[in-house]
Amino acid sequence: MQDLVNRFEELRQRITELMEHLDWGKKQSKLSKLKKESEGESFWQDNKNAQQVMKEISDIQSEMDLWYGLSNRVNDFMDLASSGDESFRDELEQEAAKMEGDLDRLEITTLLSGPYDKGNALLSINSGAGGTDAQDWAAMLLRMYLRWAENRGYKIETIHQTEGEEAGIKSATILIEGPYAYGYLRAEKGVHRLVRLSPFDAAHRRHTSFVQVEVLPEVAAEDPTIDLNPDDLVIDIYKSSGAGGQNVQKNATAIRITHKPTGIVVSCQNERSQLQNRENAMKVLRGRLYELKLVEQEENLSKLRGEYQKAEWGSQIRSYVLHPYQLVKDHRTEYEKGNTQAVLDGDLDEFIEAYLKNR
């Protein structure tokens, strides 16, 4: 049983090191401070601030409970392994394997420390160069991300979708709700390139298609990071376009919002309710304004370091080659996988983890 004792000891050491990396003492101190603040007599007089504080308390407490729970499990099973009773070997080996998997996943979350990394994500897909092939490729990518989200148990809501003329989609925006959805999906932002024999070419020649993937955080309306002045918005209401028949809205429910200071335009026509479409469009607008802030900060820092390069359409982050060979390769990390069908079915975790570790 000494081999299992050593295995649990390694797990305990990894947990200790990761908790030190997370600056656990600082987290505990902050939690105590926030709890004390929440007990004050005037705490709920500022409802907006109170809700933000309570959310912080909940987030920190949940994170600590998760780590302490895993640590306690390791200690309990280590004691059992130390007893030397071989009748527990099978159970202990199963538990050790499960805890190693749990710790691997938790270790990845330590790389997600951005202000919105723990929250939901707005994922937009826009077909680019390649005509009908690109629109079909956009639909393939949408399916890939839906499968990935479903496999993780995330909730999915379609915000906006525009169909292609012959096949596929021109664009789509979906809201993916679940823990760390934005933190993980940030790895997917960029141009995705497909090489294959075109099913839309009568000569069946090889075509290259490009699709732009945009990933934004879901920024709450009351978030102080984004200050939206209603006077800066131009809101247009129009009838939804569709495939015809019952799919076309007879009433004007689609929403287009233009943010005058930045020129950002967002639209939503998926819901039958004008109010819901407006709310969803505002979600996307807040996310894009936050992303714009990040881009400006990164550009300024990079220019100071002398390393800034403008991102162009052709600078793809990942290539999916279906002909003349099968390969998906991420050009940022050099991670690659030969099972293209598995990737297109949503098997993206290894690409995401490689990106996070590399970053």
XYZ file of C-alpha atoms in Angstrom:
359
model
C 0.000 0.000 0.000
C 3.048 2.286 0.175
C 2.624 3.109 -3.513
C -0.825 4.548 -2.775
C 0.447 6.417 0.281
C 3.061 8.050 -1.985
C 0.412 8.847 -4.582
C -1.806 10.620 -2.054
C 1.242 12.415 -0.637
C 2.021 13.775 -4.116
C -1.568 14.970 -4.413
C -1.347 16.706 -1.042
C 1.903 18.408 -2.061
C 0.386 19.622 -5.336
C -2.642 21.051 -3.499
C -0.395 22.865 -1.014
C 1.716 24.389 -3.795
C -1.322 25.498 -5.808
C -2.975 27.059 -2.760
C 0.234 28.997 -2.098
C 0.221 30.093 -5.751
C -3.342 31.371 -5.264
C -2.169 33.412 -2.240
C -4.601 31.664 0.110
C -3.769 33.840 3.108
C -4.735 36.952 1.155
C -8.025 35.342 0.088
C -8.898 34.414 3.677
C -8.110 37.940 4.832
C -10.281 39.448 2.107
C -13.150 37.085 2.923
C -13.037 38.069 6.598
C -13.018 41.765 5.662
C -15.992 41.388 3.305
C -18.001 39.367 5.842
C -17.386 42.028 8.485
C -18.499 44.713 6.018
C -21.698 42.752 5.247
C -22.605 42.703 8.957
C -22.632 46.515 9.198
C -25.942 48.246 9.997
C -25.860 50.458 6.875
C -24.656 47.700 4.530
C -27.918 47.305 2.561
C -28.490 51.054 2.183
C -26.366 50.876 -0.974
C -28.091 47.934 -2.633
C -25.813 47.864 -5.709
C -22.625 47.729 -3.623
C -24.183 45.205 -1.223
C -25.006 42.800 -4.041
C -21.481 43.084 -5.413
C -19.973 42.377 -1.977
C -22.260 39.380 -1.403
C -21.286 37.976 -4.802
C -17.587 38.344 -3.919
C -18.177 36.553 -0.593
C -20.013 33.739 -2.372
C -17.305 33.364 -5.059
C -14.398 33.282 -2.585
C -16.242 30.943 -0.197
C -17.140 28.540 -3.020
C -13.548 28.470 -4.249
C -12.176 27.841 -0.755
C -14.747 25.109 -0.049
C -13.726 23.382 -3.268
C -10.012 23.361 -2.424
C -10.462 22.492 1.246
C -12.890 19.726 0.302
C -10.330 18.157 -2.030
C -7.578 18.556 0.573
C -9.702 16.839 3.239
C -10.525 13.975 0.872
C -6.838 13.420 0.154
C -6.008 13.360 3.872
C -8.837 10.926 4.657
C -7.853 8.451 1.949
C -4.181 8.811 2.779
C -4.955 7.728 6.344
C -6.851 4.754 4.966
C -3.937 3.806 2.688
C -1.521 4.132 5.619
C -3.473 1.429 7.486
C -2.019 -1.117 5.071
C -5.340 -2.945 4.597
C -5.146 -4.400 1.054
C -8.915 -4.924 0.937
C -9.246 -1.164 0.306
C -6.777 -1.112 -2.636
C -9.319 -1.064 -5.495
C -11.371 1.688 -3.873
C -8.281 3.745 -3.078
C -6.901 3.448 -6.622
C -10.215 4.640 -8.037
C -10.317 7.564 -5.616
C -6.707 8.514 -6.359
C -7.407 8.566 -10.114
C -10.577 10.639 -9.599
C -8.799 13.153 -7.367
C -5.910 13.466 -9.825
C -8.447 14.329 -12.536
C -10.207 16.818 -10.244
C -6.906 18.459 -9.367
C -5.853 18.679 -13.030
C -9.076 20.564 -13.788
C -8.665 22.824 -10.762
C -5.074 23.540 -11.751
C -6.292 24.866 -15.106
C -8.725 27.212 -13.331
C -5.786 28.816 -11.471
C -4.748 30.194 -14.880
C -8.105 31.955 -15.199
C -7.704 35.019 -13.022
C -9.259 37.741 -15.191
C -12.176 39.777 -13.815
C -14.715 37.933 -16.004
C -12.973 34.575 -16.475
C -15.323 32.794 -14.075
C -18.432 34.040 -15.846
C -20.504 33.480 -18.964
C -19.350 34.033 -22.536
C -20.828 35.573 -25.654
C -19.410 33.758 -28.670
C -19.821 35.259 -32.153
C -19.009 33.514 -35.421
C -18.677 35.454 -38.693
C -17.971 33.855 -42.073
C -15.153 35.433 -44.053
C -13.343 34.779 -47.304
C -14.582 31.688 -49.099
C -18.197 32.363 -50.116
C -20.597 29.464 -49.575
C -17.737 27.302 -48.282
C -16.988 29.881 -45.571
C -20.654 30.038 -44.562
C -20.765 26.246 -44.343
C -17.529 26.357 -42.303
C -19.156 28.898 -39.947
C -22.041 26.470 -39.366
C -19.549 23.640 -38.695
C -17.754 25.789 -36.097
C -21.053 26.749 -34.460
C -21.922 23.055 -34.123
C -18.439 22.375 -32.691
C -18.845 24.978 -29.945
C -22.394 23.879 -29.159
C -21.139 20.306 -28.714
C -18.253 21.497 -26.516
C -20.643 23.502 -24.310
C -23.142 20.635 -24.070
C -20.393 18.207 -23.041
C -19.532 20.551 -20.153
C -23.140 20.868 -19.061
C -23.290 24.564 -19.971
C -26.550 26.298 -20.852
C -26.813 27.729 -24.385
C -28.961 30.554 -25.719
C -28.947 31.767 -29.335
C -28.781 35.570 -29.391
C -28.586 36.142 -33.141
C -28.214 34.040 -36.288
C -28.195 34.953 -39.983
C -28.507 32.086 -42.452
C -26.364 31.784 -45.583
C -27.908 32.092 -49.049
C -27.116 28.532 -50.149
C -25.835 26.786 -47.031
C -24.471 27.393 -43.574
C -24.628 30.722 -41.743
C -23.285 34.205 -42.333
C -23.042 34.946 -38.617
C -24.269 33.807 -35.217
C -23.964 34.899 -31.600
C -24.650 32.538 -28.707
C -24.621 33.028 -24.945
C -22.848 30.187 -23.117
C -23.660 30.106 -19.408
C -21.553 28.142 -16.951
C -18.514 28.326 -14.624
C -15.401 29.675 -16.387
C -17.112 29.702 -19.806
C -15.442 33.001 -20.766
C -12.071 32.032 -19.278
C -11.926 28.858 -21.366
C -13.401 30.224 -24.585
C -11.039 33.193 -24.745
C -8.590 30.681 -26.192
C -10.837 30.404 -29.276
C -10.791 34.058 -30.266
C -9.348 34.623 -33.722
C -9.436 33.393 -37.320
C -10.086 29.687 -37.938
C -8.978 28.262 -41.311
C -10.455 25.223 -43.064
C -8.816 23.306 -45.934
C -10.942 20.637 -47.654
C -12.389 19.370 -50.923
C -15.356 21.669 -51.450
C -18.797 19.998 -51.536
C -20.043 23.137 -53.356
C -17.543 22.949 -56.220
C -18.695 20.853 -59.186
C -15.052 20.022 -59.930
C -14.554 18.984 -56.273
C -11.423 21.100 -55.932
C -9.638 21.941 -52.702
C -10.816 25.183 -51.086
C -9.603 27.267 -48.147
C -12.184 29.059 -46.009
C -11.882 31.515 -43.129
C -14.171 32.284 -40.181
C -13.691 34.887 -37.453
C -14.551 33.829 -33.900
C -15.129 36.567 -31.320
C -15.442 35.838 -27.594
C -16.817 38.437 -25.185
C -17.633 38.387 -21.471
C -21.212 38.804 -20.294
C -20.963 42.178 -18.567
C -23.797 42.976 -16.168
C -25.801 46.158 -16.763
C -24.792 47.485 -13.342
C -21.074 46.745 -13.872
C -19.095 49.955 -13.159
C -16.418 48.980 -15.729
C -18.700 49.963 -18.609
C -20.437 53.327 -18.486
C -23.141 53.465 -21.168
C -24.750 56.834 -21.820
C -28.221 56.412 -23.427
C -27.538 59.567 -25.488
C -24.661 57.724 -27.196
C -26.983 55.033 -28.572
C -28.936 54.961 -31.830
C -31.591 52.225 -31.640
C -33.298 51.009 -34.802
C -36.259 48.629 -34.823
C -37.031 46.562 -37.912
C -38.698 43.343 -39.070
C -36.708 40.136 -38.715
C -35.460 38.510 -41.883
C -35.876 34.770 -42.282
C -36.336 31.840 -44.602
C -39.959 32.765 -45.343
C -43.361 31.538 -44.255
C -43.895 31.330 -40.530
C -40.218 32.048 -39.823
C -40.568 35.696 -40.802
C -41.805 38.057 -38.104
C -44.791 40.179 -39.174
C -44.092 42.690 -36.390
C -40.980 44.824 -36.009
C -39.081 43.087 -33.199
C -35.467 43.014 -34.421
C -33.112 45.516 -32.795
C -29.996 47.265 -34.092
C -27.967 49.398 -31.681
C -25.217 51.763 -32.806
C -22.772 53.135 -30.228
C -21.904 56.553 -31.665
C -18.558 57.182 -29.874
C -17.004 53.904 -31.094
C -19.083 53.088 -34.168
C -19.832 49.609 -32.791
C -23.041 48.152 -34.244
C -24.836 45.144 -32.739
C -28.114 43.551 -33.752
C -30.455 40.871 -32.472
C -33.522 39.347 -34.125
C -33.780 35.910 -32.581
C -36.547 36.509 -30.046
C -40.182 37.351 -30.783
C -40.056 39.985 -28.053
C -38.625 43.389 -28.942
C -37.692 43.875 -25.275
C -35.750 40.577 -25.153
C -33.927 41.369 -28.397
C -32.950 44.765 -27.010
C -31.672 43.205 -23.780
C -29.604 40.642 -25.702
C -28.197 43.310 -28.033
C -27.162 45.379 -24.999
C -25.361 42.320 -23.570
C -23.303 42.046 -26.748
C -22.622 45.796 -26.827
C -21.350 45.835 -23.227
C -19.114 42.858 -23.993
C -17.670 44.536 -27.100
C -17.003 47.780 -25.237
C -15.147 45.838 -22.543
C -13.157 43.973 -25.203
C -12.311 47.291 -26.875
C -10.878 48.533 -23.572
C -8.732 45.400 -23.293
C -7.448 45.746 -26.865
C -6.503 49.380 -26.297
C -4.644 48.485 -23.090
C -2.790 45.611 -24.785
C -1.868 47.758 -27.794
C -0.490 50.526 -25.573
C 1.553 48.057 -23.525
C 2.852 46.303 -26.619
C 3.836 49.572 -28.268
C 5.786 50.520 -25.140
C 7.562 47.143 -25.330
C 8.156 47.551 -29.071
C 6.356 44.326 -29.969
C 2.926 45.409 -31.205
C 1.735 43.955 -34.518
C -1.699 44.651 -35.923
C -3.770 41.478 -36.270
C -4.746 40.903 -39.897
C -7.501 38.683 -41.341
C -5.015 36.113 -42.666
C -3.298 35.572 -39.307
C -5.264 32.446 -38.382
C -4.884 30.963 -34.909
C -5.807 27.427 -35.949
C -5.981 25.362 -39.128
C -8.329 22.444 -39.732
C -7.035 20.370 -42.651
C -9.401 17.696 -43.999
C -7.539 17.151 -47.304
C -4.983 15.921 -48.420
C -4.411 14.749 -44.824
C -6.283 15.005 -41.501
C -4.904 17.475 -38.945
C -6.008 20.259 -36.627
C -3.115 22.499 -35.583
C -3.037 25.517 -33.285
C -0.415 27.945 -34.613
C 0.050 29.719 -31.267
C 1.000 26.651 -29.242
C 1.950 24.157 -32.007
C -0.461 21.683 -30.384
C -2.006 19.410 -33.008
C -4.415 16.510 -33.265
C -4.995 14.045 -36.100
C -8.549 13.087 -35.148
C -10.290 15.984 -36.928
C -13.779 14.527 -36.484
C -13.392 14.394 -32.701
C -12.351 18.071 -32.673
C -15.284 19.083 -34.877
C -17.513 17.137 -32.470
C -16.414 19.444 -29.632
C -13.226 17.822 -28.304
C -11.442 21.140 -27.677
C -10.206 20.870 -24.083
C -6.621 19.921 -24.994
C -6.302 22.910 -27.361
C -7.739 25.260 -24.727
C -5.491 23.901 -21.960
C -2.401 24.139 -24.181
C -3.222 27.779 -24.913
C -3.799 28.654 -21.249
C -0.567 26.975 -20.135
C 1.382 28.597 -22.963
C -0.024 32.022 -22.108
